[in-house]
């Protein structure tokens, strides 16, 4: 390879790998007790493969999506968090979930979407939103 080509391919490589990012996460500031709380996470993996999307409430993982795992989705018990399975819509660009049976005292908190890429890069990105639960 000539020097010129080597430089070009380096630039190309750098611009591709830098595309990995969490583009947006959305969550309500205030969730109504009677509603399904929708949490949505959008990401751009660039040239990398998605390894997992993990959802946390106050640093406790409650849902995991691993498109190439043995089990595509996994649930973990966290107080105040009940997944509405019909609301789940996850793929390689997006992971939307819904929570139901909200509890005023236990469902509010810091919700985080975290994405990670496959080996060898193992890149990580996340975004957190605080949600307050209101209503009666
Ligand atoms: C969420 O709330 C905590 C304290 O309750 C605060 O430290 C943090 O900055 C808030 N995060 C966001 C994203 O608003």
PDB file of C-alpha atoms and ligand atoms in Angstrom:
ATOM      1  CA  UNK A   1       0.000   0.000   0.000  1.00  0.00           C
ATOM      2  CA  UNK A   2       1.279   3.465  -0.795  1.00  0.00           C
ATOM      3  CA  UNK A   3       1.640   6.018   1.923  1.00  0.00           C
ATOM      4  CA  UNK A   4      -1.204   8.102   0.530  1.00  0.00           C
ATOM      5  CA  UNK A   5      -3.606   5.124   0.607  1.00  0.00           C
ATOM      6  CA  UNK A   6      -2.572   4.239   4.136  1.00  0.00           C
ATOM      7  CA  UNK A   7      -3.437   7.713   5.345  1.00  0.00           C
ATOM      8  CA  UNK A   8      -6.757   7.663   3.562  1.00  0.00           C
ATOM      9  CA  UNK A   9      -7.755   4.325   5.089  1.00  0.00           C
ATOM     10  CA  UNK A  10      -6.793   5.583   8.542  1.00  0.00           C
ATOM     11  CA  UNK A  11      -9.035   8.605   8.120  1.00  0.00           C
ATOM     12  CA  UNK A  12     -11.809   6.345   6.867  1.00  0.00           C
ATOM     13  CA  UNK A  13     -11.401   3.994   9.825  1.00  0.00           C
ATOM     14  CA  UNK A  14     -11.461   6.864  12.324  1.00  0.00           C
ATOM     15  CA  UNK A  15     -14.595   8.420  10.872  1.00  0.00           C
ATOM     16  CA  UNK A  16     -16.443   5.091  10.898  1.00  0.00           C
ATOM     17  CA  UNK A  17     -15.648   4.060  14.445  1.00  0.00           C
ATOM     18  CA  UNK A  18     -16.460   7.511  15.793  1.00  0.00           C
ATOM     19  CA  UNK A  19     -20.085   7.063  14.721  1.00  0.00           C
ATOM     20  CA  UNK A  20     -20.866   4.888  17.732  1.00  0.00           C
ATOM     21  CA  UNK A  21     -23.107   6.970  19.943  1.00  0.00           C
ATOM     22  CA  UNK A  22     -26.329   7.161  21.853  1.00  0.00           C
ATOM     23  CA  UNK A  23     -28.241   9.703  19.806  1.00  0.00           C
ATOM     24  CA  UNK A  24     -31.146  10.321  22.164  1.00  0.00           C
ATOM     25  CA  UNK A  25     -32.993   9.006  25.139  1.00  0.00           C
ATOM     26  CA  UNK A  26     -36.457  10.125  26.110  1.00  0.00           C
ATOM     27  CA  UNK A  27     -38.355   9.741  29.350  1.00  0.00           C
ATOM     28  CA  UNK A  28     -41.169  11.763  30.906  1.00  0.00           C
ATOM     29  CA  UNK A  29     -40.162  14.327  33.529  1.00  0.00           C
ATOM     30  CA  UNK A  30     -43.381  13.514  35.321  1.00  0.00           C
ATOM     31  CA  UNK A  31     -45.131  10.191  34.765  1.00  0.00           C
ATOM     32  CA  UNK A  32     -48.811   9.728  35.587  1.00  0.00           C
ATOM     33  CA  UNK A  33     -49.530   6.748  37.840  1.00  0.00           C
ATOM     34  CA  UNK A  34     -52.327   5.584  35.558  1.00  0.00           C
ATOM     35  CA  UNK A  35     -50.252   5.648  32.393  1.00  0.00           C
ATOM     36  CA  UNK A  36     -47.616   3.443  30.900  1.00  0.00           C
ATOM     37  CA  UNK A  37     -44.281   5.168  31.318  1.00  0.00           C
ATOM     38  CA  UNK A  38     -42.485   5.122  27.993  1.00  0.00           C
ATOM     39  CA  UNK A  39     -38.712   5.056  27.860  1.00  0.00           C
ATOM     40  CA  UNK A  40     -37.026   5.265  24.500  1.00  0.00           C
ATOM     41  CA  UNK A  41     -33.393   5.055  23.520  1.00  0.00           C
ATOM     42  CA  UNK A  42     -31.946   5.657  20.041  1.00  0.00           C
ATOM     43  CA  UNK A  43     -28.401   4.882  19.019  1.00  0.00           C
ATOM     44  CA  UNK A  44     -26.059   4.720  16.064  1.00  0.00           C
ATOM     45  CA  UNK A  45     -23.614   1.837  16.179  1.00  0.00           C
ATOM     46  CA  UNK A  46     -21.561   3.009  13.201  1.00  0.00           C
ATOM     47  CA  UNK A  47     -19.402   0.091  12.077  1.00  0.00           C
ATOM     48  CA  UNK A  48     -19.769  -1.732  15.378  1.00  0.00           C
ATOM     49  CA  UNK A  49     -22.189  -4.468  16.387  1.00  0.00           C
ATOM     50  CA  UNK A  50     -24.609  -3.932  19.217  1.00  0.00           C
ATOM     51  CA  UNK A  51     -23.780  -6.158  22.159  1.00  0.00           C
ATOM     52  CA  UNK A  52     -26.414  -5.094  24.676  1.00  0.00           C
ATOM     53  CA  UNK A  53     -28.865  -2.403  25.678  1.00  0.00           C
ATOM     54  CA  UNK A  54     -29.359  -2.264  29.427  1.00  0.00           C
ATOM     55  CA  UNK A  55     -31.976  -0.275  31.285  1.00  0.00           C
ATOM     56  CA  UNK A  56     -31.367   0.769  34.876  1.00  0.00           C
ATOM     57  CA  UNK A  57     -33.356   2.481  37.581  1.00  0.00           C
ATOM     58  CA  UNK A  58     -31.162   4.086  40.237  1.00  0.00           C
ATOM     59  CA  UNK A  59     -28.211   1.951  39.075  1.00  0.00           C
ATOM     60  CA  UNK A  60     -30.174  -1.300  39.304  1.00  0.00           C
ATOM     61  CA  UNK A  61     -30.547  -3.128  36.012  1.00  0.00           C
ATOM     62  CA  UNK A  62     -34.104  -4.195  35.258  1.00  0.00           C
ATOM     63  CA  UNK A  63     -34.090  -5.016  31.541  1.00  0.00           C
ATOM     64  CA  UNK A  64     -31.518  -6.225  29.056  1.00  0.00           C
ATOM     65  CA  UNK A  65     -31.706  -6.637  25.285  1.00  0.00           C
ATOM     66  CA  UNK A  66     -28.987  -8.738  23.676  1.00  0.00           C
ATOM     67  CA  UNK A  67     -29.858  -9.336  20.009  1.00  0.00           C
ATOM     68  CA  UNK A  68     -27.235 -12.039  19.589  1.00  0.00           C
ATOM     69  CA  UNK A  69     -27.513 -13.574  23.021  1.00  0.00           C
ATOM     70  CA  UNK A  70     -29.008 -16.964  23.832  1.00  0.00           C
ATOM     71  CA  UNK A  71     -31.877 -15.125  25.461  1.00  0.00           C
ATOM     72  CA  UNK A  72     -32.728 -11.987  23.534  1.00  0.00           C
ATOM     73  CA  UNK A  73     -34.252 -10.216  26.513  1.00  0.00           C
ATOM     74  CA  UNK A  74     -33.844 -10.579  30.244  1.00  0.00           C
ATOM     75  CA  UNK A  75     -35.718  -9.083  33.165  1.00  0.00           C
ATOM     76  CA  UNK A  76     -34.377  -8.399  36.637  1.00  0.00           C
ATOM     77  CA  UNK A  77     -36.613  -7.641  39.608  1.00  0.00           C
ATOM     78  CA  UNK A  78     -36.406  -4.037  40.803  1.00  0.00           C
ATOM     79  CA  UNK A  79     -38.997  -2.550  43.208  1.00  0.00           C
ATOM     80  CA  UNK A  80     -41.511  -0.260  41.478  1.00  0.00           C
ATOM     81  CA  UNK A  81     -40.499  -1.435  38.015  1.00  0.00           C
ATOM     82  CA  UNK A  82     -42.912  -3.586  36.053  1.00  0.00           C
ATOM     83  CA  UNK A  83     -42.323  -4.066  32.357  1.00  0.00           C
ATOM     84  CA  UNK A  84     -45.261  -3.813  29.981  1.00  0.00           C
ATOM     85  CA  UNK A  85     -44.046  -6.483  27.578  1.00  0.00           C
ATOM     86  CA  UNK A  86     -46.329  -5.296  24.768  1.00  0.00           C
ATOM     87  CA  UNK A  87     -44.510  -1.955  24.728  1.00  0.00           C
ATOM     88  CA  UNK A  88     -41.077  -3.457  24.102  1.00  0.00           C
ATOM     89  CA  UNK A  89     -39.654  -2.564  20.699  1.00  0.00           C
ATOM     90  CA  UNK A  90     -35.913  -3.099  20.438  1.00  0.00           C
ATOM     91  CA  UNK A  91     -33.647  -3.488  17.430  1.00  0.00           C
ATOM     92  CA  UNK A  92     -30.152  -2.481  16.377  1.00  0.00           C
ATOM     93  CA  UNK A  93     -30.957   1.241  16.340  1.00  0.00           C
ATOM     94  CA  UNK A  94     -33.480   1.619  19.073  1.00  0.00           C
ATOM     95  CA  UNK A  95     -34.803   0.167  22.316  1.00  0.00           C
ATOM     96  CA  UNK A  96     -38.197   1.323  23.519  1.00  0.00           C
ATOM     97  CA  UNK A  97     -39.843  -0.063  26.627  1.00  0.00           C
ATOM     98  CA  UNK A  98     -42.889   0.738  28.744  1.00  0.00           C
ATOM     99  CA  UNK A  99     -43.430   0.438  32.469  1.00  0.00           C
ATOM    100  CA  UNK A 100     -46.824  -0.226  33.986  1.00  0.00           C
ATOM    101  CA  UNK A 101     -48.414  -0.399  37.475  1.00  0.00           C
ATOM    102  CA  UNK A 102     -46.421   2.651  38.537  1.00  0.00           C
ATOM    103  CA  UNK A 103     -46.060   3.222  42.274  1.00  0.00           C
ATOM    104  CA  UNK A 104     -45.748   6.740  43.626  1.00  0.00           C
ATOM    105  CA  UNK A 105     -43.152   5.777  46.207  1.00  0.00           C
ATOM    106  CA  UNK A 106     -41.114   3.289  44.199  1.00  0.00           C
ATOM    107  CA  UNK A 107     -41.326   4.002  40.482  1.00  0.00           C
ATOM    108  CA  UNK A 108     -39.720   7.447  40.385  1.00  0.00           C
ATOM    109  CA  UNK A 109     -35.979   7.745  40.059  1.00  0.00           C
ATOM    110  CA  UNK A 110     -33.056   7.983  37.688  1.00  0.00           C
ATOM    111  CA  UNK A 111     -33.605   5.906  34.556  1.00  0.00           C
ATOM    112  CA  UNK A 112     -30.596   5.067  32.437  1.00  0.00           C
ATOM    113  CA  UNK A 113     -30.169   3.566  28.998  1.00  0.00           C
ATOM    114  CA  UNK A 114     -26.741   2.063  28.418  1.00  0.00           C
ATOM    115  CA  UNK A 115     -25.522   0.636  25.125  1.00  0.00           C
ATOM    116  CA  UNK A 116     -22.407  -1.422  24.531  1.00  0.00           C
ATOM    117  CA  UNK A 117     -20.676  -2.741  21.445  1.00  0.00           C
ATOM    118  CA  UNK A 118     -19.292  -6.198  20.714  1.00  0.00           C
ATOM    119  CA  UNK A 119     -15.686  -7.237  21.154  1.00  0.00           C
ATOM    120  CA  UNK A 120     -13.041  -6.087  20.577  1.00  0.00           C
ATOM    121  CA  UNK A 121     -14.108  -2.469  21.057  1.00  0.00           C
ATOM    122  CA  UNK A 122     -16.502  -2.943  24.012  1.00  0.00           C
ATOM    123  CA  UNK A 123     -17.569   0.663  23.781  1.00  0.00           C
ATOM    124  CA  UNK A 124     -20.090   2.032  26.226  1.00  0.00           C
ATOM    125  CA  UNK A 125     -22.470   5.005  26.122  1.00  0.00           C
ATOM    126  CA  UNK A 126     -25.343   5.980  28.360  1.00  0.00           C
ATOM    127  CA  UNK A 127     -27.840   8.690  29.195  1.00  0.00           C
ATOM    128  CA  UNK A 128     -29.888   9.198  32.354  1.00  0.00           C
ATOM    129  CA  UNK A 129     -33.193  10.978  32.979  1.00  0.00           C
ATOM    130  CA  UNK A 130     -34.886  11.636  36.285  1.00  0.00           C
ATOM    131  CA  UNK A 131     -38.554  10.707  36.414  1.00  0.00           C
ATOM    132  CA  UNK A 132     -41.064  11.774  39.065  1.00  0.00           C
ATOM    133  CA  UNK A 133     -44.312   9.832  39.462  1.00  0.00           C
ATOM    134  CA  UNK A 134     -47.462  11.811  40.206  1.00  0.00           C
ATOM    135  CA  UNK A 135     -51.213  11.261  40.382  1.00  0.00           C
ATOM    136  CA  UNK A 136     -53.568   9.360  42.650  1.00  0.00           C
TER     137      UNK A 136
HETATM  138  C1  LIG B   1     -31.264  13.776  38.838  1.00  0.00           C
HETATM  139  O1  LIG B   1     -31.443  14.064  40.184  1.00  0.00           O
HETATM  140  C2  LIG B   1     -30.243  14.050  40.944  1.00  0.00           C
HETATM  141  C3  LIG B   1     -30.568  14.311  42.396  1.00  0.00           C
HETATM  142  O2  LIG B   1     -31.797  13.816  42.764  1.00  0.00           O
HETATM  143  C4  LIG B   1     -29.286  15.086  40.419  1.00  0.00           C
HETATM  144  O3  LIG B   1     -28.068  15.021  41.121  1.00  0.00           O
HETATM  145  C5  LIG B   1     -29.019  14.829  38.943  1.00  0.00           C
HETATM  146  O4  LIG B   1     -28.231  15.852  38.420  1.00  0.00           O
HETATM  147  C6  LIG B   1     -30.318  14.754  38.172  1.00  0.00           C
HETATM  148  N1  LIG B   1     -30.017  14.344  36.817  1.00  0.00           N
HETATM  149  C7  LIG B   1     -30.565  14.890  35.766  1.00  0.00           C
HETATM  150  C8  LIG B   1     -30.156  14.321  34.442  1.00  0.00           C
HETATM  151  O5  LIG B   1     -31.383  15.792  35.816  1.00  0.00           O
END
